PDB file of C-alpha atoms and ligand atoms in Angstrom:
ATOM      1  CA  UNK A   1      -0.017  -0.010  -0.045  1.00  0.00           C
ATOM      2  CA  UNK A   2       1.142   3.846  -0.553  1.00  0.00           C
ATOM      3  CA  UNK A   3       0.530   6.339   1.350  1.00  0.00           C
ATOM      4  CA  UNK A   4       1.126  10.155   0.321  1.00  0.00           C
ATOM      5  CA  UNK A   5       2.293  12.164   3.641  1.00  0.00           C
ATOM      6  CA  UNK A   6       1.342  15.772   3.889  1.00  0.00           C
ATOM      7  CA  UNK A   7       3.463  17.262   6.560  1.00  0.00           C
ATOM      8  CA  UNK A   8       6.035  20.275   6.913  1.00  0.00           C
ATOM      9  CA  UNK A   9       7.368  19.023  10.443  1.00  0.00           C
ATOM     10  CA  UNK A  10      10.440  17.091   9.151  1.00  0.00           C
ATOM     11  CA  UNK A  11      11.462  15.348  11.986  1.00  0.00           C
ATOM     12  CA  UNK A  12       7.539  14.011  12.888  1.00  0.00           C
ATOM     13  CA  UNK A  13       7.584  13.127   9.139  1.00  0.00           C
ATOM     14  CA  UNK A  14      10.372  10.755   9.172  1.00  0.00           C
ATOM     15  CA  UNK A  15       9.186   9.079  12.547  1.00  0.00           C
ATOM     16  CA  UNK A  16       6.073   8.619  10.418  1.00  0.00           C
ATOM     17  CA  UNK A  17       7.806   7.386   7.440  1.00  0.00           C
ATOM     18  CA  UNK A  18       9.907   4.953   9.278  1.00  0.00           C
ATOM     19  CA  UNK A  19       7.136   3.609  11.622  1.00  0.00           C
ATOM     20  CA  UNK A  20       4.725   2.778   8.456  1.00  0.00           C
ATOM     21  CA  UNK A  21       7.832   1.229   6.036  1.00  0.00           C
ATOM     22  CA  UNK A  22       8.245  -1.021   9.002  1.00  0.00           C
ATOM     23  CA  UNK A  23       4.648  -1.949   8.221  1.00  0.00           C
ATOM     24  CA  UNK A  24       5.250  -2.623   4.838  1.00  0.00           C
ATOM     25  CA  UNK A  25       3.668   0.823   3.724  1.00  0.00           C
ATOM     26  CA  UNK A  26       5.384   2.676   1.094  1.00  0.00           C
ATOM     27  CA  UNK A  27       5.150   6.459   1.960  1.00  0.00           C
ATOM     28  CA  UNK A  28       5.756   9.464  -0.301  1.00  0.00           C
ATOM     29  CA  UNK A  29       6.527  12.441   1.768  1.00  0.00           C
ATOM     30  CA  UNK A  30       5.742  16.102   0.636  1.00  0.00           C
ATOM     31  CA  UNK A  31       5.765  19.038   2.645  1.00  0.00           C
ATOM     32  CA  UNK A  32       3.835  21.619   1.080  1.00  0.00           C
ATOM     33  CA  UNK A  33      -0.047  21.448  -0.014  1.00  0.00           C
ATOM     34  CA  UNK A  34       0.177  22.630  -3.619  1.00  0.00           C
ATOM     35  CA  UNK A  35       3.093  19.689  -4.160  1.00  0.00           C
ATOM     36  CA  UNK A  36       0.395  17.509  -2.232  1.00  0.00           C
ATOM     37  CA  UNK A  37      -2.382  18.203  -5.006  1.00  0.00           C
ATOM     38  CA  UNK A  38      -0.033  17.728  -7.724  1.00  0.00           C
ATOM     39  CA  UNK A  39       1.552  14.271  -6.553  1.00  0.00           C
ATOM     40  CA  UNK A  40      -2.284  13.123  -5.741  1.00  0.00           C
ATOM     41  CA  UNK A  41      -3.053  14.261  -9.617  1.00  0.00           C
ATOM     42  CA  UNK A  42      -0.168  12.583 -10.965  1.00  0.00           C
ATOM     43  CA  UNK A  43       0.912   9.658  -8.816  1.00  0.00           C
ATOM     44  CA  UNK A  44      -2.207   8.894  -6.925  1.00  0.00           C
ATOM     45  CA  UNK A  45      -1.461   7.274  -3.232  1.00  0.00           C
ATOM     46  CA  UNK A  46      -4.169   4.790  -1.630  1.00  0.00           C
ATOM     47  CA  UNK A  47      -4.640   7.409   1.319  1.00  0.00           C
ATOM     48  CA  UNK A  48      -3.514  10.573   2.160  1.00  0.00           C
ATOM     49  CA  UNK A  49      -2.282  11.635   5.427  1.00  0.00           C
ATOM     50  CA  UNK A  50      -2.505  15.336   5.575  1.00  0.00           C
ATOM     51  CA  UNK A  51      -1.585  18.124   8.444  1.00  0.00           C
ATOM     52  CA  UNK A  52      -3.503  20.809   8.233  1.00  0.00           C
ATOM     53  CA  UNK A  53      -1.007  24.022   9.068  1.00  0.00           C
ATOM     54  CA  UNK A  54       1.055  23.864   5.800  1.00  0.00           C
ATOM     55  CA  UNK A  55       3.577  26.431   4.632  1.00  0.00           C
ATOM     56  CA  UNK A  56       1.959  27.595   1.566  1.00  0.00           C
ATOM     57  CA  UNK A  57      -1.904  26.699   1.501  1.00  0.00           C
ATOM     58  CA  UNK A  58      -3.929  25.171   4.246  1.00  0.00           C
ATOM     59  CA  UNK A  59      -4.781  21.709   4.275  1.00  0.00           C
ATOM     60  CA  UNK A  60      -8.498  22.342   4.469  1.00  0.00           C
ATOM     61  CA  UNK A  61      -7.657  23.779   0.954  1.00  0.00           C
ATOM     62  CA  UNK A  62      -5.775  20.914  -0.037  1.00  0.00           C
ATOM     63  CA  UNK A  63      -9.078  18.870   0.805  1.00  0.00           C
ATOM     64  CA  UNK A  64     -11.358  21.010  -1.089  1.00  0.00           C
ATOM     65  CA  UNK A  65      -9.361  21.294  -4.600  1.00  0.00           C
ATOM     66  CA  UNK A  66      -8.793  17.383  -4.456  1.00  0.00           C
ATOM     67  CA  UNK A  67     -12.623  16.848  -3.542  1.00  0.00           C
ATOM     68  CA  UNK A  68     -13.474  19.705  -6.527  1.00  0.00           C
ATOM     69  CA  UNK A  69     -11.188  17.362  -8.974  1.00  0.00           C
ATOM     70  CA  UNK A  70     -13.089  14.594  -8.032  1.00  0.00           C
ATOM     71  CA  UNK A  71     -10.307  12.752  -6.468  1.00  0.00           C
ATOM     72  CA  UNK A  72     -11.725  10.160  -3.976  1.00  0.00           C
ATOM     73  CA  UNK A  73      -8.577   8.762  -2.260  1.00  0.00           C
ATOM     74  CA  UNK A  74      -9.450   8.650   1.497  1.00  0.00           C
ATOM     75  CA  UNK A  75      -7.972  11.520   3.424  1.00  0.00           C
ATOM     76  CA  UNK A  76      -6.816  11.356   6.942  1.00  0.00           C
ATOM     77  CA  UNK A  77      -6.487  14.381   8.905  1.00  0.00           C
ATOM     78  CA  UNK A  78      -3.348  14.685  11.284  1.00  0.00           C
ATOM     79  CA  UNK A  79      -3.101  17.942  13.147  1.00  0.00           C
ATOM     80  CA  UNK A  80      -2.612  19.684  16.387  1.00  0.00           C
ATOM     81  CA  UNK A  81      -5.617  21.490  15.702  1.00  0.00           C
ATOM     82  CA  UNK A  82      -8.080  19.679  18.058  1.00  0.00           C
ATOM     83  CA  UNK A  83     -10.639  21.709  18.112  1.00  0.00           C
ATOM     84  CA  UNK A  84     -13.937  20.381  17.679  1.00  0.00           C
ATOM     85  CA  UNK A  85     -14.696  23.296  14.836  1.00  0.00           C
ATOM     86  CA  UNK A  86     -11.418  21.918  12.946  1.00  0.00           C
ATOM     87  CA  UNK A  87     -12.608  18.682  13.281  1.00  0.00           C
ATOM     88  CA  UNK A  88     -15.861  19.739  11.806  1.00  0.00           C
ATOM     89  CA  UNK A  89     -14.582  21.520   9.012  1.00  0.00           C
ATOM     90  CA  UNK A  90     -12.015  19.097   8.038  1.00  0.00           C
ATOM     91  CA  UNK A  91     -15.030  16.486   7.712  1.00  0.00           C
ATOM     92  CA  UNK A  92     -17.080  18.613   5.930  1.00  0.00           C
ATOM     93  CA  UNK A  93     -14.396  19.337   3.157  1.00  0.00           C
ATOM     94  CA  UNK A  94     -14.354  16.037   2.283  1.00  0.00           C
ATOM     95  CA  UNK A  95     -11.945  14.462   4.520  1.00  0.00           C
ATOM     96  CA  UNK A  96     -12.467  10.377   5.879  1.00  0.00           C
ATOM     97  CA  UNK A  97     -11.109  10.556   9.261  1.00  0.00           C
ATOM     98  CA  UNK A  98      -9.364  12.743  12.042  1.00  0.00           C
ATOM     99  CA  UNK A  99      -6.279  12.275  14.222  1.00  0.00           C
ATOM    100  CA  UNK A 100      -5.334  14.937  16.662  1.00  0.00           C
ATOM    101  CA  UNK A 101      -1.747  15.205  17.251  1.00  0.00           C
ATOM    102  CA  UNK A 102      -0.063  13.832  19.495  1.00  0.00           C
ATOM    103  CA  UNK A 103      -1.352  10.409  18.511  1.00  0.00           C
ATOM    104  CA  UNK A 104       0.500   6.878  18.951  1.00  0.00           C
ATOM    105  CA  UNK A 105       1.645   5.098  16.017  1.00  0.00           C
ATOM    106  CA  UNK A 106      -0.806   2.053  16.433  1.00  0.00           C
ATOM    107  CA  UNK A 107      -3.935   4.135  16.654  1.00  0.00           C
ATOM    108  CA  UNK A 108      -2.822   5.802  13.036  1.00  0.00           C
ATOM    109  CA  UNK A 109      -2.361   2.280  11.809  1.00  0.00           C
ATOM    110  CA  UNK A 110      -5.475   1.112  13.127  1.00  0.00           C
ATOM    111  CA  UNK A 111      -7.387   4.110  11.339  1.00  0.00           C
ATOM    112  CA  UNK A 112      -5.030   3.266   8.202  1.00  0.00           C
ATOM    113  CA  UNK A 113      -6.596  -0.204   8.207  1.00  0.00           C
ATOM    114  CA  UNK A 114     -10.142   0.902   8.293  1.00  0.00           C
ATOM    115  CA  UNK A 115      -9.528   3.080   5.680  1.00  0.00           C
ATOM    116  CA  UNK A 116      -7.871   0.172   3.489  1.00  0.00           C
ATOM    117  CA  UNK A 117     -10.804  -2.243   4.423  1.00  0.00           C
ATOM    118  CA  UNK A 118     -13.049   0.969   2.736  1.00  0.00           C
ATOM    119  CA  UNK A 119     -10.807   1.210  -0.499  1.00  0.00           C
ATOM    120  CA  UNK A 120     -10.965  -2.766  -0.956  1.00  0.00           C
ATOM    121  CA  UNK A 121     -14.745  -3.228  -0.177  1.00  0.00           C
ATOM    122  CA  UNK A 122     -15.576  -0.612  -3.440  1.00  0.00           C
ATOM    123  CA  UNK A 123     -12.740  -2.199  -5.232  1.00  0.00           C
ATOM    124  CA  UNK A 124     -13.392  -6.157  -4.906  1.00  0.00           C
ATOM    125  CA  UNK A 125     -16.944  -5.706  -6.069  1.00  0.00           C
ATOM    126  CA  UNK A 126     -16.687  -5.563  -9.896  1.00  0.00           C
ATOM    127  CA  UNK A 127     -15.303  -7.351 -12.740  1.00  0.00           C
ATOM    128  CA  UNK A 128     -12.759  -5.222 -14.673  1.00  0.00           C
ATOM    129  CA  UNK A 129     -12.526  -5.627 -18.212  1.00  0.00           C
ATOM    130  CA  UNK A 130      -9.963  -3.877 -20.501  1.00  0.00           C
ATOM    131  CA  UNK A 131      -9.802  -5.029 -24.342  1.00  0.00           C
ATOM    132  CA  UNK A 132      -9.622  -9.016 -24.113  1.00  0.00           C
ATOM    133  CA  UNK A 133      -8.717  -9.486 -20.843  1.00  0.00           C
ATOM    134  CA  UNK A 134     -11.407  -9.489 -18.192  1.00  0.00           C
ATOM    135  CA  UNK A 135     -10.176  -9.922 -14.164  1.00  0.00           C
ATOM    136  CA  UNK A 136     -12.860 -10.997 -11.619  1.00  0.00           C
ATOM    137  CA  UNK A 137     -11.479  -9.595  -8.539  1.00  0.00           C
ATOM    138  CA  UNK A 138     -14.264 -11.787  -6.552  1.00  0.00           C
ATOM    139  CA  UNK A 139     -13.103 -14.933  -7.832  1.00  0.00           C
ATOM    140  CA  UNK A 140      -9.776 -13.958  -8.255  1.00  0.00           C
ATOM    141  CA  UNK A 141     -10.149 -15.697 -12.208  1.00  0.00           C
ATOM    142  CA  UNK A 142      -8.566 -13.648 -15.102  1.00  0.00           C
ATOM    143  CA  UNK A 143      -9.772 -14.565 -18.828  1.00  0.00           C
ATOM    144  CA  UNK A 144      -8.453 -13.529 -21.669  1.00  0.00           C
ATOM    145  CA  UNK A 145     -10.367 -13.674 -24.938  1.00  0.00           C
ATOM    146  CA  UNK A 146     -13.155 -15.613 -22.538  1.00  0.00           C
ATOM    147  CA  UNK A 147     -10.620 -18.202 -21.952  1.00  0.00           C
ATOM    148  CA  UNK A 148      -9.226 -18.572 -18.312  1.00  0.00           C
ATOM    149  CA  UNK A 149      -5.628 -17.922 -17.718  1.00  0.00           C
ATOM    150  CA  UNK A 150      -3.965 -19.133 -14.729  1.00  0.00           C
ATOM    151  CA  UNK A 151      -1.701 -16.729 -12.616  1.00  0.00           C
ATOM    152  CA  UNK A 152       0.589 -16.933 -10.089  1.00  0.00           C
ATOM    153  CA  UNK A 153      -0.572 -14.978  -6.913  1.00  0.00           C
ATOM    154  CA  UNK A 154       1.940 -12.213  -7.793  1.00  0.00           C
ATOM    155  CA  UNK A 155       1.105 -11.716 -11.381  1.00  0.00           C
ATOM    156  CA  UNK A 156      -2.625 -11.807 -10.613  1.00  0.00           C
ATOM    157  CA  UNK A 157      -1.592  -8.784  -8.115  1.00  0.00           C
ATOM    158  CA  UNK A 158       0.353  -7.022 -10.623  1.00  0.00           C
ATOM    159  CA  UNK A 159      -2.391  -7.397 -12.963  1.00  0.00           C
ATOM    160  CA  UNK A 160      -4.937  -6.081 -10.948  1.00  0.00           C
ATOM    161  CA  UNK A 161      -3.071  -3.103  -9.641  1.00  0.00           C
ATOM    162  CA  UNK A 162      -2.169  -2.084 -13.093  1.00  0.00           C
ATOM    163  CA  UNK A 163      -5.840  -2.664 -14.342  1.00  0.00           C
ATOM    164  CA  UNK A 164      -7.926  -1.082 -11.485  1.00  0.00           C
ATOM    165  CA  UNK A 165      -5.454   1.985 -12.547  1.00  0.00           C
ATOM    166  CA  UNK A 166      -5.596   1.640 -16.197  1.00  0.00           C
ATOM    167  CA  UNK A 167      -4.757   5.071 -17.843  1.00  0.00           C
ATOM    168  CA  UNK A 168      -2.405   5.903 -14.862  1.00  0.00           C
ATOM    169  CA  UNK A 169       1.415   5.062 -14.502  1.00  0.00           C
ATOM    170  CA  UNK A 170       2.107   2.594 -11.335  1.00  0.00           C
ATOM    171  CA  UNK A 171       6.095   3.151 -10.368  1.00  0.00           C
ATOM    172  CA  UNK A 172       8.106   0.728 -10.108  1.00  0.00           C
ATOM    173  CA  UNK A 173       8.558   1.175  -6.507  1.00  0.00           C
ATOM    174  CA  UNK A 174       4.886   1.436  -6.028  1.00  0.00           C
ATOM    175  CA  UNK A 175       4.240  -2.116  -7.863  1.00  0.00           C
ATOM    176  CA  UNK A 176       7.543  -3.256  -5.607  1.00  0.00           C
ATOM    177  CA  UNK A 177       5.806  -2.538  -2.548  1.00  0.00           C
ATOM    178  CA  UNK A 178       2.505  -3.783  -3.238  1.00  0.00           C
ATOM    179  CA  UNK A 179       4.541  -7.482  -3.849  1.00  0.00           C
ATOM    180  CA  UNK A 180       6.479  -6.441  -0.834  1.00  0.00           C
ATOM    181  CA  UNK A 181       3.094  -6.314   1.579  1.00  0.00           C
ATOM    182  CA  UNK A 182       1.947  -9.172  -0.155  1.00  0.00           C
ATOM    183  CA  UNK A 183       4.617 -10.840   1.576  1.00  0.00           C
ATOM    184  CA  UNK A 184       6.788 -11.461  -1.612  1.00  0.00           C
ATOM    185  CA  UNK A 185      10.885 -11.614  -1.456  1.00  0.00           C
ATOM    186  CA  UNK A 186      11.865  -8.864  -3.640  1.00  0.00           C
ATOM    187  CA  UNK A 187      14.791  -9.434  -5.630  1.00  0.00           C
ATOM    188  CA  UNK A 188      16.283  -6.817  -7.555  1.00  0.00           C
ATOM    189  CA  UNK A 189      14.462  -7.932 -10.884  1.00  0.00           C
ATOM    190  CA  UNK A 190      11.435  -9.510  -9.526  1.00  0.00           C
ATOM    191  CA  UNK A 191       9.292  -7.101 -10.890  1.00  0.00           C
ATOM    192  CA  UNK A 192      10.420  -7.460 -14.206  1.00  0.00           C
ATOM    193  CA  UNK A 193      10.318 -11.388 -14.171  1.00  0.00           C
ATOM    194  CA  UNK A 194       6.573 -11.164 -13.060  1.00  0.00           C
ATOM    195  CA  UNK A 195       5.974  -8.762 -15.843  1.00  0.00           C
ATOM    196  CA  UNK A 196       7.510 -10.830 -18.114  1.00  0.00           C
ATOM    197  CA  UNK A 197       5.244 -14.099 -17.244  1.00  0.00           C
ATOM    198  CA  UNK A 198       2.387 -11.719 -17.456  1.00  0.00           C
ATOM    199  CA  UNK A 199       2.968 -10.455 -20.842  1.00  0.00           C
ATOM    200  CA  UNK A 200       3.623 -14.650 -22.281  1.00  0.00           C
ATOM    201  CA  UNK A 201       0.143 -15.059 -20.803  1.00  0.00           C
ATOM    202  CA  UNK A 202      -2.061 -12.070 -21.632  1.00  0.00           C
ATOM    203  CA  UNK A 203       0.170 -10.761 -24.702  1.00  0.00           C
ATOM    204  CA  UNK A 204       3.098  -8.699 -24.796  1.00  0.00           C
ATOM    205  CA  UNK A 205       1.117  -5.525 -25.737  1.00  0.00           C
ATOM    206  CA  UNK A 206      -1.336  -5.208 -22.806  1.00  0.00           C
ATOM    207  CA  UNK A 207       1.252  -3.667 -20.353  1.00  0.00           C
ATOM    208  CA  UNK A 208       3.235  -0.797 -21.396  1.00  0.00           C
ATOM    209  CA  UNK A 209       6.449  -0.168 -20.054  1.00  0.00           C
ATOM    210  CA  UNK A 210       7.350   3.518 -18.856  1.00  0.00           C
ATOM    211  CA  UNK A 211      10.936   3.944 -19.145  1.00  0.00           C
ATOM    212  CA  UNK A 212      12.689   4.340 -16.130  1.00  0.00           C
ATOM    213  CA  UNK A 213       9.329   5.166 -13.864  1.00  0.00           C
ATOM    214  CA  UNK A 214       7.063   2.035 -14.125  1.00  0.00           C
ATOM    215  CA  UNK A 215       4.394   0.238 -15.974  1.00  0.00           C
ATOM    216  CA  UNK A 216       0.843   0.875 -17.055  1.00  0.00           C
ATOM    217  CA  UNK A 217      -2.179  -0.050 -19.102  1.00  0.00           C
ATOM    218  CA  UNK A 218      -3.971   1.811 -21.604  1.00  0.00           C
ATOM    219  CA  UNK A 219      -7.717   2.323 -20.613  1.00  0.00           C
ATOM    220  CA  UNK A 220      -8.982   1.515 -23.939  1.00  0.00           C
ATOM    221  CA  UNK A 221      -6.105  -1.690 -25.115  1.00  0.00           C
ATOM    222  CA  UNK A 222      -7.642  -3.562 -28.076  1.00  0.00           C
TER     223      UNK A 222
HETATM  224 CA1   CA B   1       2.250  21.854  10.212  1.00  0.00          CA
END
């Protein structure tokens, strides 16, 4: 899982980054509101952890802009402004949850798990069809031109991550962190090997390589 941490207190950010990495969560960190908006819209994370008091624009403004742009990624506010008024404005602007500083790491992890469960229940409920490939996330079945294809767990999870985010580039780090969080040992070329096997099964052209960055699947693959 990938989290974007928006926090201008660098030592707090480093501590959180370490604690979350330890749980197998990949953390990208930015310190400013405008950067946060850019990153969320360019490399969408699974969850955003957002401080409200930021050096450029207010965290509440970040939430407003993202929600106005139809970004539905869960946002968890982390802030010292623990007054009722700020909690209410944050939630009214479209945040999903609120944690007042100082907080304990286990509580943060529990809140992240709640948001994660919410993402997977919405994401798991449908069949994704792109071109000749259909992926049923309930039965974990993949069909190519209506014929069932047997994929390994890692191949399945990679294909699912790419198809659920079709049209968006999935960075190498992100995909590797997904493999890692599924309990896979990561050797330096593990990702390439899985992609190679996947391409053999579903067609070489289906997954595009974005050199130096990662992989993507076009929304309209034929
Ligand atoms: Ca701050």
